[in-house]
Amino acid sequence: MQTIGSTERPLVIGTRASALALTQTRAVASDLEQRGLHVQVQTFTTEGDINRASLASLGGVGVFAAALRVALLEGHCDLVVHSLKDLPTVPVDGLVVAATPTREDPGDVLVARDSLSLADLPAGSRLGTGSPRRARQIAVARPDIELVDIRGNVPTRVGRVKGLAAVAEQAGLPSGKAAEDLDGVVLARAGLRRLGMDDAITDSLEGTVIPAGGQGALALETRSELLDSDEGRNFAQILKFVDDEPTRLEVSAERALLRYLEAGCAAPLGVRGVVTWDKHTEAPSGRLELTARVIGNQGEVLEVNGETTVLLGAEAAQRDFALAAAEQLGVDLAGELLEAGAATIADLKAAKSASTQTDANQTICNEKELWGE
């Protein structure tokens, strides 16, 4: 028997070939190696890497996740590292998200010329984003700003900001590709941080823009059979240690809300869960708070909030109970949104096409900016 993660049978991790995807995957690989596994990284090309169409027109989580999942199911790799917001909320037979490592800050940020904040950008400024969710929320805060639909990896986007071409080139943008035609871009803090580009951030958009469900979190997906096999016993045990329970609870609540609403790629919907420890109780427990916001077609803002107590113990029964409570909170808030008219003021199922929405692998669409966060 060849144990998965041994020198004779290394653990093969699949990933996209973008700089951000490789950075994330290598960080996971390094962690697993420090825990005693022998690892190899294998890159795969997805539709999102080669299709230059706009984010909203592409639709479907499959533009990033499908090719990796096929490779996983066919045995070309043993583990895939996804940005969690890339993953559809409907599970795939034979696959399981075995771990969600500790989440990076999921917030959105501004990278602007001359170190400007969102409030300080002059009227008429051109602000780039590939996300309808971000665009709608920015439009509410600054209706006098022109929003520009953009594509590209993180350095490419930063390179389009006036005066920041050199910063983008240092981060890997090919020479001569920076257009410098924008006054600012909106990006995920997590992507910039993982690429070592924190210094480019000029303003936090916390409160102004609620992030996408799962933003800032990674999903380590594998085949169920590997976890249940004798060969994968050590691999499965290590993934349990990698899994961060507060992160798992936060994203489970967020994704339960998305799944209930069948939210599409162009849905102007943000959702954020936050777990805080309760230090005044004998049993390990905490409070999970969830906030969701929908921006209507006419700029209407509909926001709901809720919370639940969750047990944070190591026992399986405690974890299962906490997970069920987190998912129920997401479902409850989704119901509140519908009762308040969210589906009337906005197209929550907005996606590429009707056929896209019928595919279980494409139930929701990612708001990950193509080739980056």
mmCIF file of C-alpha atoms in Angstrom:
data_model
loop_
_atom_site.group_PDB
_atom_site.id
_atom_site.type_symbol
_atom_site.label_atom_id
_atom_site.label_comp_id
_atom_site.label_asym_id
_atom_site.label_seq_id
_atom_site.Cartn_x
_atom_site.Cartn_y
_atom_site.Cartn_z
ATOM 1 C CA MET A 1 0.000 0.000 0.000
ATOM 2 C CA GLN A 2 1.335 3.415 -1.030
ATOM 3 C CA THR A 3 0.256 6.062 1.455
ATOM 4 C CA ILE A 4 -0.926 9.328 -0.101
ATOM 5 C CA GLY A 5 1.630 12.006 0.693
ATOM 6 C CA SER A 6 4.566 9.594 0.935
ATOM 7 C CA THR A 7 7.769 9.843 -1.095
ATOM 8 C CA GLU A 8 6.564 6.935 -3.246
ATOM 9 C CA ARG A 9 3.088 8.433 -3.689
ATOM 10 C CA PRO A 10 3.236 12.243 -3.378
ATOM 11 C CA LEU A 11 0.032 14.220 -2.882
ATOM 12 C CA VAL A 12 -0.711 16.000 -6.190
ATOM 13 C CA ILE A 13 -2.353 19.407 -5.745
ATOM 14 C CA GLY A 14 -4.157 20.928 -8.734
ATOM 15 C CA THR A 15 -4.467 24.661 -9.306
ATOM 16 C CA ARG A 16 -4.942 27.326 -11.928
ATOM 17 C CA ALA A 17 -1.746 28.831 -13.299
ATOM 18 C CA SER A 18 -2.429 32.473 -12.416
ATOM 19 C CA ALA A 19 0.006 34.202 -10.065
ATOM 20 C CA LEU A 20 -2.590 34.469 -7.324
ATOM 21 C CA ALA A 21 -3.783 30.867 -7.662
ATOM 22 C CA LEU A 22 -0.193 29.590 -7.568
ATOM 23 C CA THR A 23 0.629 31.763 -4.573
ATOM 24 C CA GLN A 24 -2.370 30.408 -2.676
ATOM 25 C CA THR A 25 -1.639 26.827 -3.649
ATOM 26 C CA ARG A 26 2.039 27.016 -2.769
ATOM 27 C CA ALA A 27 1.134 28.373 0.656
ATOM 28 C CA VAL A 28 -1.159 25.378 1.209
ATOM 29 C CA ALA A 29 1.480 23.000 -0.148
ATOM 30 C CA SER A 30 4.077 24.442 2.215
ATOM 31 C CA ASP A 31 1.740 23.993 5.169
ATOM 32 C CA LEU A 32 1.022 20.377 4.234
ATOM 33 C CA GLU A 33 4.724 19.671 3.761
ATOM 34 C CA GLN A 34 5.466 21.046 7.222
ATOM 35 C CA ARG A 35 2.850 18.594 8.522
ATOM 36 C CA GLY A 36 4.756 15.685 6.971
ATOM 37 C CA LEU A 37 3.221 15.184 3.515
ATOM 38 C CA HIS A 38 5.222 15.009 0.281
ATOM 39 C CA VAL A 39 3.530 17.286 -2.243
ATOM 40 C CA GLN A 40 3.596 18.066 -5.977
ATOM 41 C CA VAL A 41 1.796 21.038 -7.584
ATOM 42 C CA GLN A 42 0.143 20.561 -10.997
ATOM 43 C CA THR A 43 -1.387 23.455 -12.982
ATOM 44 C CA PHE A 44 -4.504 23.254 -15.153
ATOM 45 C CA THR A 45 -6.055 25.752 -17.564
ATOM 46 C CA THR A 46 -9.680 26.787 -17.000
ATOM 47 C CA GLU A 47 -12.136 28.647 -19.228
ATOM 48 C CA GLY A 48 -11.761 31.731 -17.031
ATOM 49 C CA ASP A 49 -8.048 31.825 -17.874
ATOM 50 C CA ILE A 50 -8.504 31.876 -21.652
ATOM 51 C CA ASN A 51 -11.903 33.520 -22.260
ATOM 52 C CA ARG A 52 -11.584 37.292 -22.474
ATOM 53 C CA ALA A 53 -15.320 38.035 -22.319
ATOM 54 C CA SER A 54 -16.608 40.232 -19.496
ATOM 55 C CA LEU A 55 -17.252 38.662 -16.110
ATOM 56 C CA ALA A 56 -21.003 39.231 -16.152
ATOM 57 C CA SER A 57 -21.394 37.795 -19.661
ATOM 58 C CA LEU A 58 -19.331 34.675 -18.910
ATOM 59 C CA GLY A 59 -21.455 33.521 -16.011
ATOM 60 C CA GLY A 60 -21.034 30.282 -14.140
ATOM 61 C CA VAL A 61 -18.584 29.212 -11.501
ATOM 62 C CA GLY A 62 -17.493 26.625 -14.031
ATOM 63 C CA VAL A 63 -15.246 29.159 -15.770
ATOM 64 C CA PHE A 64 -12.797 28.548 -12.928
ATOM 65 C CA ALA A 65 -13.816 25.453 -11.016
ATOM 66 C CA ALA A 66 -15.085 22.945 -13.580
ATOM 67 C CA ALA A 67 -11.766 22.022 -15.225
ATOM 68 C CA LEU A 68 -10.103 21.559 -11.855
ATOM 69 C CA ARG A 69 -12.955 19.406 -10.615
ATOM 70 C CA VAL A 70 -12.830 17.233 -13.721
ATOM 71 C CA ALA A 71 -9.093 16.739 -13.202
ATOM 72 C CA LEU A 72 -9.793 15.796 -9.591
ATOM 73 C CA LEU A 73 -12.560 13.344 -10.454
ATOM 74 C CA GLU A 74 -10.451 11.737 -13.186
ATOM 75 C CA GLY A 75 -7.544 11.214 -10.801
ATOM 76 C CA HIS A 76 -5.109 13.666 -12.396
ATOM 77 C CA CYS A 77 -4.693 15.251 -8.973
ATOM 78 C CA ASP A 78 -5.644 14.443 -5.379
ATOM 79 C CA LEU A 79 -6.471 17.870 -3.998
ATOM 80 C CA VAL A 80 -7.535 21.180 -5.509
ATOM 81 C CA VAL A 81 -7.079 24.607 -3.949
ATOM 82 C CA HIS A 82 -9.951 26.914 -4.897
ATOM 83 C CA SER A 83 -10.781 30.454 -3.942
ATOM 84 C CA LEU A 84 -13.962 29.513 -2.125
ATOM 85 C CA LYS A 85 -16.102 32.125 -3.834
ATOM 86 C CA ASP A 86 -15.327 30.327 -7.128
ATOM 87 C CA LEU A 87 -17.156 27.206 -6.018
ATOM 88 C CA PRO A 88 -20.812 26.504 -6.759
ATOM 89 C CA THR A 89 -22.928 25.998 -3.668
ATOM 90 C CA VAL A 90 -24.409 22.730 -4.949
ATOM 91 C CA PRO A 91 -22.117 19.800 -4.051
ATOM 92 C CA VAL A 92 -20.665 17.452 -6.672
ATOM 93 C CA ASP A 93 -21.027 13.700 -6.163
ATOM 94 C CA GLY A 94 -17.718 12.178 -5.165
ATOM 95 C CA LEU A 95 -16.111 15.476 -4.098
ATOM 96 C CA VAL A 96 -15.895 17.141 -0.708
ATOM 97 C CA VAL A 97 -14.415 20.368 0.647
ATOM 98 C CA ALA A 98 -12.268 18.726 3.293
ATOM 99 C CA ALA A 99 -10.738 21.879 4.757
ATOM 100 C CA THR A 100 -11.079 25.640 4.822
ATOM 101 C CA PRO A 101 -7.837 27.164 6.162
ATOM 102 C CA THR A 102 -7.922 30.331 8.237
ATOM 103 C CA ARG A 103 -9.543 33.070 6.186
ATOM 104 C CA GLU A 104 -7.795 36.220 5.027
ATOM 105 C CA ASP A 105 -9.556 39.551 5.519
ATOM 106 C CA PRO A 106 -12.471 39.221 3.048
ATOM 107 C CA GLY A 107 -13.035 42.952 2.597
ATOM 108 C CA ASP A 108 -12.903 44.966 -0.606
ATOM 109 C CA VAL A 109 -10.471 47.855 -0.979
ATOM 110 C CA LEU A 110 -9.683 50.751 -3.281
ATOM 111 C CA VAL A 111 -6.439 51.210 -5.186
ATOM 112 C CA ALA A 112 -6.494 54.776 -6.490
ATOM 113 C CA ARG A 113 -4.186 57.371 -8.003
ATOM 114 C CA ASP A 114 -2.472 59.856 -5.730
ATOM 115 C CA SER A 115 -3.416 57.790 -2.638
ATOM 116 C CA LEU A 116 -7.008 59.005 -2.861
ATOM 117 C CA SER A 117 -9.838 57.535 -0.800
ATOM 118 C CA LEU A 118 -13.269 56.776 -2.259
ATOM 119 C CA ALA A 119 -14.649 59.937 -0.662
ATOM 120 C CA ASP A 120 -11.835 62.050 -2.124
ATOM 121 C CA LEU A 121 -12.098 60.852 -5.726
ATOM 122 C CA PRO A 122 -13.281 63.804 -7.850
ATOM 123 C CA ALA A 123 -16.704 63.637 -9.497
ATOM 124 C CA GLY A 124 -16.437 61.957 -12.894
ATOM 125 C CA SER A 125 -13.513 59.755 -11.867
ATOM 126 C CA ARG A 126 -13.251 56.421 -13.700
ATOM 127 C CA LEU A 127 -13.334 53.466 -11.325
ATOM 128 C CA GLY A 128 -12.782 49.907 -12.572
ATOM 129 C CA THR A 129 -14.376 46.680 -11.328
ATOM 130 C CA GLY A 130 -15.476 43.418 -12.922
ATOM 131 C CA SER A 131 -18.095 42.729 -10.253
ATOM 132 C CA PRO A 132 -21.758 43.828 -10.480
ATOM 133 C CA ARG A 133 -21.917 43.397 -6.696
ATOM 134 C CA ARG A 134 -19.145 45.921 -6.153
ATOM 135 C CA ALA A 135 -20.364 48.254 -8.873
ATOM 136 C CA ARG A 136 -23.896 48.542 -7.463
ATOM 137 C CA GLN A 137 -22.663 49.247 -3.946
ATOM 138 C CA ILE A 138 -20.110 51.801 -5.118
ATOM 139 C CA ALA A 139 -22.818 53.503 -7.188
ATOM 140 C CA VAL A 140 -24.920 53.964 -4.067
ATOM 141 C CA ALA A 141 -22.038 55.596 -2.195
ATOM 142 C CA ARG A 142 -20.681 57.634 -5.132
ATOM 143 C CA PRO A 143 -23.288 58.017 -7.910
ATOM 144 C CA ASP A 144 -21.090 60.724 -9.484
ATOM 145 C CA ILE A 145 -18.311 58.238 -10.348
ATOM 146 C CA GLU A 146 -18.075 56.452 -13.705
ATOM 147 C CA LEU A 147 -17.821 52.679 -13.267
ATOM 148 C CA VAL A 148 -15.811 50.775 -15.879
ATOM 149 C CA ASP A 149 -16.110 47.001 -16.448
ATOM 150 C CA ILE A 150 -12.593 45.533 -16.462
ATOM 151 C CA ARG A 151 -10.817 42.160 -16.743
ATOM 152 C CA GLY A 152 -7.369 40.880 -15.915
ATOM 153 C CA ASN A 153 -5.221 39.668 -13.045
ATOM 154 C CA VAL A 154 -4.422 41.821 -10.025
ATOM 155 C CA PRO A 155 -1.237 43.433 -11.444
ATOM 156 C CA THR A 156 -3.003 44.159 -14.743
ATOM 157 C CA ARG A 157 -5.832 45.917 -12.943
ATOM 158 C CA VAL A 158 -3.492 47.889 -10.717
ATOM 159 C CA GLY A 159 -1.496 48.814 -13.826
ATOM 160 C CA ARG A 160 -4.549 50.557 -15.277
ATOM 161 C CA VAL A 161 -4.548 53.079 -12.438
ATOM 162 C CA LYS A 162 -2.832 56.340 -13.311
ATOM 163 C CA GLY A 163 0.677 56.438 -11.884
ATOM 164 C CA LEU A 164 0.750 52.810 -10.747
ATOM 165 C CA ALA A 165 2.180 51.060 -13.810
ATOM 166 C CA ALA A 166 5.564 50.631 -12.107
ATOM 167 C CA VAL A 167 3.906 49.054 -9.067
ATOM 168 C CA ALA A 168 2.067 46.626 -11.324
ATOM 169 C CA GLU A 169 5.188 45.737 -13.287
ATOM 170 C CA GLN A 170 7.083 44.965 -10.073
ATOM 171 C CA ALA A 171 4.285 42.545 -9.193
ATOM 172 C CA GLY A 172 4.597 40.692 -12.478
ATOM 173 C CA LEU A 173 2.734 42.673 -15.159
ATOM 174 C CA PRO A 174 4.486 42.243 -18.527
ATOM 175 C CA SER A 175 6.225 45.424 -19.675
ATOM 176 C CA GLY A 176 4.159 47.717 -21.883
ATOM 177 C CA LYS A 177 0.763 46.326 -20.848
ATOM 178 C CA ALA A 178 -0.237 49.050 -18.383
ATOM 179 C CA ALA A 179 -2.888 51.352 -19.858
ATOM 180 C CA GLU A 180 -3.112 53.822 -16.924
ATOM 181 C CA ASP A 181 -6.590 54.918 -17.995
ATOM 182 C CA LEU A 182 -8.397 54.673 -14.652
ATOM 183 C CA ASP A 183 -8.485 56.743 -11.483
ATOM 184 C CA GLY A 184 -8.886 53.654 -9.341
ATOM 185 C CA VAL A 185 -9.868 49.994 -9.152
ATOM 186 C CA VAL A 186 -11.749 47.958 -6.552
ATOM 187 C CA LEU A 187 -10.123 44.683 -5.493
ATOM 188 C CA ALA A 188 -10.251 42.120 -2.691
ATOM 189 C CA ARG A 189 -7.801 42.841 0.085
ATOM 190 C CA ALA A 190 -7.008 39.120 0.299
ATOM 191 C CA GLY A 191 -5.682 38.944 -3.250
ATOM 192 C CA LEU A 192 -3.464 41.993 -2.827
ATOM 193 C CA ARG A 193 -2.176 40.725 0.508
ATOM 194 C CA ARG A 194 -1.331 37.277 -0.848
ATOM 195 C CA LEU A 195 0.608 38.874 -3.701
ATOM 196 C CA GLY A 196 2.464 41.219 -1.357
ATOM 197 C CA MET A 197 0.784 44.320 -2.808
ATOM 198 C CA ASP A 198 -0.769 45.728 0.377
ATOM 199 C CA ASP A 199 1.053 49.015 -0.143
ATOM 200 C CA ALA A 200 -1.070 49.736 -3.216
ATOM 201 C CA ILE A 201 -4.255 49.974 -1.096
ATOM 202 C CA THR A 202 -5.457 53.532 -0.614
ATOM 203 C CA ASP A 203 -8.792 52.996 1.153
ATOM 204 C CA SER A 204 -10.758 50.277 2.934
ATOM 205 C CA LEU A 205 -14.313 49.873 1.663
ATOM 206 C CA GLU A 206 -15.548 48.058 4.753
ATOM 207 C CA GLY A 207 -19.157 49.025 5.361
ATOM 208 C CA THR A 208 -19.468 50.623 1.942
ATOM 209 C CA VAL A 209 -19.131 47.303 0.091
ATOM 210 C CA ILE A 210 -20.159 43.961 1.608
ATOM 211 C CA PRO A 211 -17.978 41.218 0.088
ATOM 212 C CA ALA A 212 -18.987 38.158 -1.897
ATOM 213 C CA GLY A 213 -19.829 34.980 -0.038
ATOM 214 C CA GLY A 214 -16.638 33.034 0.654
ATOM 215 C CA GLN A 215 -14.340 35.903 -0.330
ATOM 216 C CA GLY A 216 -10.902 35.681 1.254
ATOM 217 C CA ALA A 217 -11.292 31.973 2.051
ATOM 218 C CA LEU A 218 -9.707 28.949 0.395
ATOM 219 C CA ALA A 219 -11.384 25.590 -0.192
ATOM 220 C CA LEU A 220 -9.341 22.385 -0.192
ATOM 221 C CA GLU A 221 -11.399 19.945 -2.234
ATOM 222 C CA THR A 222 -10.668 16.262 -2.693
ATOM 223 C CA ARG A 223 -12.351 12.981 -3.622
ATOM 224 C CA SER A 224 -14.446 11.428 -0.878
ATOM 225 C CA GLU A 225 -12.939 8.018 -1.626
ATOM 226 C CA LEU A 226 -9.455 9.235 -0.728
ATOM 227 C CA LEU A 227 -10.558 10.346 2.715
ATOM 228 C CA ASP A 228 -12.205 6.982 3.343
ATOM 229 C CA SER A 229 -9.322 4.841 2.068
ATOM 230 C CA ASP A 230 -6.495 3.262 4.037
ATOM 231 C CA GLU A 231 -4.034 5.028 1.732
ATOM 232 C CA GLY A 232 -5.555 8.414 2.550
ATOM 233 C CA ARG A 233 -5.991 7.994 6.304
ATOM 234 C CA ASN A 234 -3.041 10.211 7.245
ATOM 235 C CA PHE A 235 -3.962 12.733 4.538
ATOM 236 C CA ALA A 236 -7.521 12.956 5.906
ATOM 237 C CA GLN A 237 -6.307 13.428 9.469
ATOM 238 C CA ILE A 238 -3.968 16.248 8.468
ATOM 239 C CA LEU A 239 -6.761 18.052 6.607
ATOM 240 C CA LYS A 240 -8.799 18.040 9.819
ATOM 241 C CA PHE A 241 -6.016 20.009 11.492
ATOM 242 C CA VAL A 242 -5.809 22.415 8.545
ATOM 243 C CA ASP A 243 -9.543 23.144 8.701
ATOM 244 C CA ASP A 244 -10.304 26.332 10.648
ATOM 245 C CA GLU A 245 -13.666 26.058 12.394
ATOM 246 C CA PRO A 246 -14.537 29.789 12.625
ATOM 247 C CA THR A 247 -13.801 30.137 8.904
ATOM 248 C CA ARG A 248 -15.866 27.043 8.112
ATOM 249 C CA LEU A 249 -18.820 28.430 10.084
ATOM 250 C CA GLU A 250 -18.647 31.870 8.473
ATOM 251 C CA VAL A 251 -18.513 30.627 4.904
ATOM 252 C CA SER A 252 -21.095 27.908 5.523
ATOM 253 C CA ALA A 253 -23.617 30.540 6.592
ATOM 254 C CA GLU A 254 -22.749 32.729 3.609
ATOM 255 C CA ARG A 255 -23.014 29.901 1.118
ATOM 256 C CA ALA A 256 -26.252 28.597 2.615
ATOM 257 C CA LEU A 257 -27.793 32.000 1.931
ATOM 258 C CA LEU A 258 -26.497 31.989 -1.645
ATOM 259 C CA ARG A 259 -27.686 28.452 -2.218
ATOM 260 C CA TYR A 260 -31.201 29.214 -0.947
ATOM 261 C CA LEU A 261 -31.438 32.260 -3.222
ATOM 262 C CA GLU A 262 -29.745 30.477 -6.176
ATOM 263 C CA ALA A 263 -27.779 33.700 -6.528
ATOM 264 C CA GLY A 264 -26.242 34.275 -9.969
ATOM 265 C CA CYS A 265 -22.987 35.884 -11.088
ATOM 266 C CA ALA A 266 -24.559 39.269 -11.785
ATOM 267 C CA ALA A 267 -26.635 39.337 -8.593
ATOM 268 C CA PRO A 268 -25.905 42.577 -6.719
ATOM 269 C CA LEU A 269 -25.642 40.691 -3.445
ATOM 270 C CA GLY A 270 -23.043 40.811 -0.698
ATOM 271 C CA VAL A 271 -22.948 38.601 2.395
ATOM 272 C CA ARG A 272 -20.535 38.468 5.321
ATOM 273 C CA GLY A 273 -20.365 36.180 8.333
ATOM 274 C CA VAL A 274 -18.243 36.926 11.403
ATOM 275 C CA VAL A 275 -17.503 34.561 14.301
ATOM 276 C CA THR A 276 -16.475 36.080 17.625
ATOM 277 C CA TRP A 277 -15.407 34.071 20.668
ATOM 278 C CA ASP A 278 -17.392 34.278 23.887
ATOM 279 C CA LYS A 279 -14.756 34.295 26.614
ATOM 280 C CA HIS A 280 -17.251 34.373 29.454
ATOM 281 C CA THR A 281 -18.667 30.860 29.097
ATOM 282 C CA GLU A 282 -17.259 27.586 30.369
ATOM 283 C CA ALA A 283 -17.946 25.655 27.145
ATOM 284 C CA PRO A 284 -16.058 26.753 23.994
ATOM 285 C CA SER A 285 -18.615 28.798 22.118
ATOM 286 C CA GLY A 286 -18.991 31.915 20.061
ATOM 287 C CA ARG A 287 -21.426 34.118 18.224
ATOM 288 C CA LEU A 288 -21.878 34.016 14.468
ATOM 289 C CA GLU A 289 -23.234 37.230 12.958
ATOM 290 C CA LEU A 290 -24.398 37.365 9.349
ATOM 291 C CA THR A 291 -25.154 40.420 7.217
ATOM 292 C CA ALA A 292 -26.517 40.379 3.678
ATOM 293 C CA ARG A 293 -27.215 43.266 1.346
ATOM 294 C CA VAL A 294 -29.030 43.460 -1.986
ATOM 295 C CA ILE A 295 -28.865 46.566 -4.194
ATOM 296 C CA GLY A 296 -31.914 47.032 -6.410
ATOM 297 C CA ASN A 297 -32.029 48.070 -10.052
ATOM 298 C CA GLN A 298 -32.953 51.611 -9.017
ATOM 299 C CA GLY A 299 -30.383 51.828 -6.238
ATOM 300 C CA GLU A 300 -32.638 50.508 -3.474
ATOM 301 C CA VAL A 301 -30.708 49.054 -0.531
ATOM 302 C CA LEU A 302 -32.118 46.036 1.283
ATOM 303 C CA GLU A 303 -30.063 44.744 4.194
ATOM 304 C CA VAL A 304 -30.736 42.027 6.767
ATOM 305 C CA ASN A 305 -28.796 40.915 9.825
ATOM 306 C CA GLY A 306 -28.937 37.961 12.185
ATOM 307 C CA GLU A 307 -26.892 35.979 14.656
ATOM 308 C CA THR A 308 -26.717 32.579 16.327
ATOM 309 C CA THR A 309 -24.684 30.928 19.068
ATOM 310 C CA VAL A 310 -22.257 28.246 17.900
ATOM 311 C CA LEU A 311 -20.276 25.664 19.843
ATOM 312 C CA LEU A 312 -16.594 25.662 18.908
ATOM 313 C CA GLY A 313 -15.513 22.380 20.477
ATOM 314 C CA ALA A 314 -13.288 19.742 18.920
ATOM 315 C CA GLU A 315 -15.828 16.929 19.148
ATOM 316 C CA ALA A 316 -17.533 15.919 15.912
ATOM 317 C CA ALA A 317 -21.028 16.294 17.397
ATOM 318 C CA GLN A 318 -20.289 19.855 18.492
ATOM 319 C CA ARG A 319 -18.895 20.774 15.092
ATOM 320 C CA ASP A 320 -21.866 19.273 13.280
ATOM 321 C CA PHE A 321 -24.309 21.108 15.538
ATOM 322 C CA ALA A 322 -22.492 24.413 14.997
ATOM 323 C CA LEU A 323 -22.386 23.870 11.249
ATOM 324 C CA ALA A 324 -26.119 23.172 11.147
ATOM 325 C CA ALA A 325 -26.780 26.354 13.137
ATOM 326 C CA ALA A 326 -24.611 28.388 10.737
ATOM 327 C CA GLU A 327 -26.367 27.045 7.656
ATOM 328 C CA GLN A 328 -29.787 27.615 9.216
ATOM 329 C CA LEU A 329 -28.865 31.250 9.869
ATOM 330 C CA GLY A 330 -28.025 31.656 6.187
ATOM 331 C CA VAL A 331 -31.334 30.105 5.156
ATOM 332 C CA ASP A 332 -33.273 32.273 7.608
ATOM 333 C CA LEU A 333 -31.729 35.496 6.307
ATOM 334 C CA ALA A 334 -32.283 34.418 2.715
ATOM 335 C CA GLY A 335 -35.941 33.976 3.571
ATOM 336 C CA GLU A 336 -36.035 37.448 5.114
ATOM 337 C CA LEU A 337 -34.560 38.927 1.947
ATOM 338 C CA LEU A 338 -37.210 37.265 -0.191
ATOM 339 C CA GLU A 339 -40.008 38.329 2.138
ATOM 340 C CA ALA A 340 -38.716 41.904 1.995
ATOM 341 C CA GLY A 341 -38.862 41.874 -1.810
ATOM 342 C CA ALA A 342 -35.245 41.243 -2.795
ATOM 343 C CA ALA A 343 -36.272 39.221 -5.842
ATOM 344 C CA THR A 344 -38.542 42.078 -6.929
ATOM 345 C CA ILE A 345 -35.974 44.873 -6.822
ATOM 346 C CA ALA A 346 -33.073 42.842 -8.280
ATOM 347 C CA ASP A 347 -32.450 39.802 -10.469
ATOM 348 C CA LEU A 348 -30.933 37.480 -7.886
ATOM 349 C CA LYS A 349 -30.528 34.657 -10.386
ATOM 350 C CA ALA A 350 -28.809 36.851 -12.969
ATOM 351 C CA ALA A 351 -26.355 34.743 -14.944
ATOM 352 C CA LYS A 352 -25.021 34.087 -18.411
ATOM 353 C CA SER A 353 -27.998 32.138 -19.678
ATOM 354 C CA ALA A 354 -30.837 29.886 -18.623
ATOM 355 C CA SER A 355 -28.772 26.827 -19.526
ATOM 356 C CA THR A 356 -26.003 28.025 -17.233
ATOM 357 C CA GLN A 357 -28.328 28.087 -14.266
ATOM 358 C CA THR A 358 -29.537 24.525 -14.777
ATOM 359 C CA ASP A 359 -26.046 23.084 -14.354
ATOM 360 C CA ALA A 360 -25.397 22.076 -10.764
ATOM 361 C CA ASN A 361 -21.780 23.103 -11.214
ATOM 362 C CA GLN A 362 -22.902 26.605 -12.153
ATOM 363 C CA THR A 363 -25.690 27.407 -9.707
ATOM 364 C CA ILE A 364 -24.043 30.614 -8.648
ATOM 365 C CA CYS A 365 -21.457 32.631 -10.512
ATOM 366 C CA ASN A 366 -18.209 33.749 -9.058
ATOM 367 C CA GLU A 367 -17.475 37.387 -8.502
ATOM 368 C CA LYS A 368 -13.786 36.710 -8.515
ATOM 369 C CA GLU A 369 -12.193 39.133 -10.919
ATOM 370 C CA LEU A 370 -10.836 36.975 -13.711
ATOM 371 C CA TRP A 371 -7.191 35.978 -13.152
ATOM 372 C CA GLY A 372 -7.229 37.628 -9.743
ATOM 373 C CA GLU A 373 -9.321 38.536 -6.706
#
